[in-house]
C-alpha positions as semicolon CSV with decimal commas, in nm:
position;residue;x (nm);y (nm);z (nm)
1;X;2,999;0,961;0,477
2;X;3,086;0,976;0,871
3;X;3,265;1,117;1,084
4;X;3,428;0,880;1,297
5;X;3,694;1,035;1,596
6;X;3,662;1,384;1,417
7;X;3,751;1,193;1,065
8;X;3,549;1,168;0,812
9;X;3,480;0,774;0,702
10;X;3,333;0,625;0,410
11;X;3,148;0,361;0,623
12;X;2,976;0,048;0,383
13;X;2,949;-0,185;0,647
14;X;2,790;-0,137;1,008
15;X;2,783;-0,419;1,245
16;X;2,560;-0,322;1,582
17;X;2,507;-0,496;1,954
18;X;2,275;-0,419;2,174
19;X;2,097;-0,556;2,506
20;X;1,773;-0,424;2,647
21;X;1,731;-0,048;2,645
22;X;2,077;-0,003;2,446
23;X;1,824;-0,077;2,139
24;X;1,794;0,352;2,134
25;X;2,119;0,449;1,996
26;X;2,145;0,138;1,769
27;X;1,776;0,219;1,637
28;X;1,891;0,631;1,583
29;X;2,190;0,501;1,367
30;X;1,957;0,221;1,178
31;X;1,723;0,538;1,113
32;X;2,001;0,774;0,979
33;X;2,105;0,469;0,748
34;X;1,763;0,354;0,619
35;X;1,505;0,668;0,652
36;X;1,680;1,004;0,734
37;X;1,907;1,010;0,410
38;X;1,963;0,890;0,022
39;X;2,234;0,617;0,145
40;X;2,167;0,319;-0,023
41;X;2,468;0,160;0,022
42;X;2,538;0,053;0,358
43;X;2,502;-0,299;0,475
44;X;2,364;-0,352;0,862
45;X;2,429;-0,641;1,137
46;X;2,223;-0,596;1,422
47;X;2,216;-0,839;1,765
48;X;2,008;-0,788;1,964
49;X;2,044;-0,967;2,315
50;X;1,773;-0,981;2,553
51;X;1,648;-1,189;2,870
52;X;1,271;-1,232;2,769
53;X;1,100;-1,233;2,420
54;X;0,865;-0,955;2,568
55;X;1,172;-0,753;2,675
56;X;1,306;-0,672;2,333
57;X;1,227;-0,312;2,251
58;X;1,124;-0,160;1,965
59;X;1,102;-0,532;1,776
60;X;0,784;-0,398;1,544
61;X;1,046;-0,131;1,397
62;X;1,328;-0,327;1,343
63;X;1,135;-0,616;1,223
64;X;0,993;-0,388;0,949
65;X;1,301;-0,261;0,873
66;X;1,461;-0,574;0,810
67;X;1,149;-0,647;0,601
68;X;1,196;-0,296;0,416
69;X;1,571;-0,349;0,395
70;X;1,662;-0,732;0,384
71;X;1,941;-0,719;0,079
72;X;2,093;-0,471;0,314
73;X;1,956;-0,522;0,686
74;X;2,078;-0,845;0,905
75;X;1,889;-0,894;1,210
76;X;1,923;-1,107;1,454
77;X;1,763;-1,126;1,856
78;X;1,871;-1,369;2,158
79;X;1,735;-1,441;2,453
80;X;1,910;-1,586;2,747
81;X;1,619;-1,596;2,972
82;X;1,487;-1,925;3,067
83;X;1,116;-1,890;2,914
84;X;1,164;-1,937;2,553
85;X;0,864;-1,856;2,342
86;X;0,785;-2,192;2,165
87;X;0,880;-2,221;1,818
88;X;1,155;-1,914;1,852
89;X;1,407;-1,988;1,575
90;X;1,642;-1,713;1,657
91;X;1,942;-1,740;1,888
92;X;1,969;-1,850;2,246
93;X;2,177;-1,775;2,517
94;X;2,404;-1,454;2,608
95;X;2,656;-1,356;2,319
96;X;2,962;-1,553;2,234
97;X;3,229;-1,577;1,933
98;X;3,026;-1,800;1,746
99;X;2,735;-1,549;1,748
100;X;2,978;-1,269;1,704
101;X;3,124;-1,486;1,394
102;X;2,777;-1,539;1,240
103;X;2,603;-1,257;1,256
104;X;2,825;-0,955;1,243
105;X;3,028;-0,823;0,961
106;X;3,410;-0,935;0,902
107;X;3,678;-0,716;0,984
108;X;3,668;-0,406;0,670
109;X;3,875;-0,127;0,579
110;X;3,521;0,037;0,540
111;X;3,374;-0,138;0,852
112;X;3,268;-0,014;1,192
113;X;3,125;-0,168;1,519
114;X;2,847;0,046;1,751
115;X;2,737;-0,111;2,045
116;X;2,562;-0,051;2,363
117;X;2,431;-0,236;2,671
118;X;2,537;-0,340;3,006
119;X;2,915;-0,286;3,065
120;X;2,991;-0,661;3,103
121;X;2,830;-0,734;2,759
122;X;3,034;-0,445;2,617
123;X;3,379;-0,601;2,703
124;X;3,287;-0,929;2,614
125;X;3,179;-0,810;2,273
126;X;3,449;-0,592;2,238
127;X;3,671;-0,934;2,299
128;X;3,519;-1,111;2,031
129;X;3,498;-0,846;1,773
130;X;3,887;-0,782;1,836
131;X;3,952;-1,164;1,823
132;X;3,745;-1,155;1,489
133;X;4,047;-0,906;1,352
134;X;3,858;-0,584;1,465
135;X;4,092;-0,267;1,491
136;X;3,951;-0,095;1,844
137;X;3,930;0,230;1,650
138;X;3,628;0,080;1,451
139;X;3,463;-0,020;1,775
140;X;3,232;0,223;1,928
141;X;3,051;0,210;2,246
142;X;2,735;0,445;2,327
């Protein structure tokens, strides 16, 4: 259970986007959904959009927590820099509706959207996930 604007909020599904150093809230919430608590029961998005492959923070925690968590844990990383490490099979380029489409949860009843990042990211995200069929009250921005 969550609280969500001072309600509480059974919350099943949690989509996430981040961009360089907003990886610390996003990685808080993945931690209170896979190792601070008993829920096992909550599916997780994450995209993670970064310039460089060495720029992406935190990657050894997430990537074992998509490992410990796969069933439940969707991760994917961009980079929109130009030096792409060779033989990177994950996303490239800054985010977009496709990416928003593919790797984030559908629009749910029992659904929310965290982000964080740059404030042009933010709104562009916040764009797509509302074009999606995203209610802005299931959107929120750390």
């Amino acid at each position: 259970m969550a609280s969500l604007h001072g309600t509480p909020k059974r919350v099943r599904q949690v989509g996430m986007v981040c961009a360089g150093s907003g990886i610390t809230p996003i990685l808080q919430v993945l931690r209170g959904v896979f190792v601070e608590t008993d829920n096992n029961d909550t599916d997780v998005w994450v995209l993670d959009v970064n310039r460089d492959f060495d720029d992406i923070l935190c990657k050894e925690e997430l990537d074992e927590l998509s490992l410990a968590h796969g069933s439940r844990f969707s991760l994917r990383y961009s980079l929109t820099g130009k030096s792409i490490p060779k033989g990177w099979d994950q996303s490239i380029g800054r985010l977009n509706s496709k990416m928003t489409k593919e790797y984030l949860p559908s629009p749910s009843p029992d659904g929310l959207i965290c982000m964080c990042g740059p404030p042009a990211m933010e709104r562009i995200a916040k764009d797509h996930l509302v074009n999606m069929g995203w209610d802005t009250s299931q959107i929120v921005v750390f």
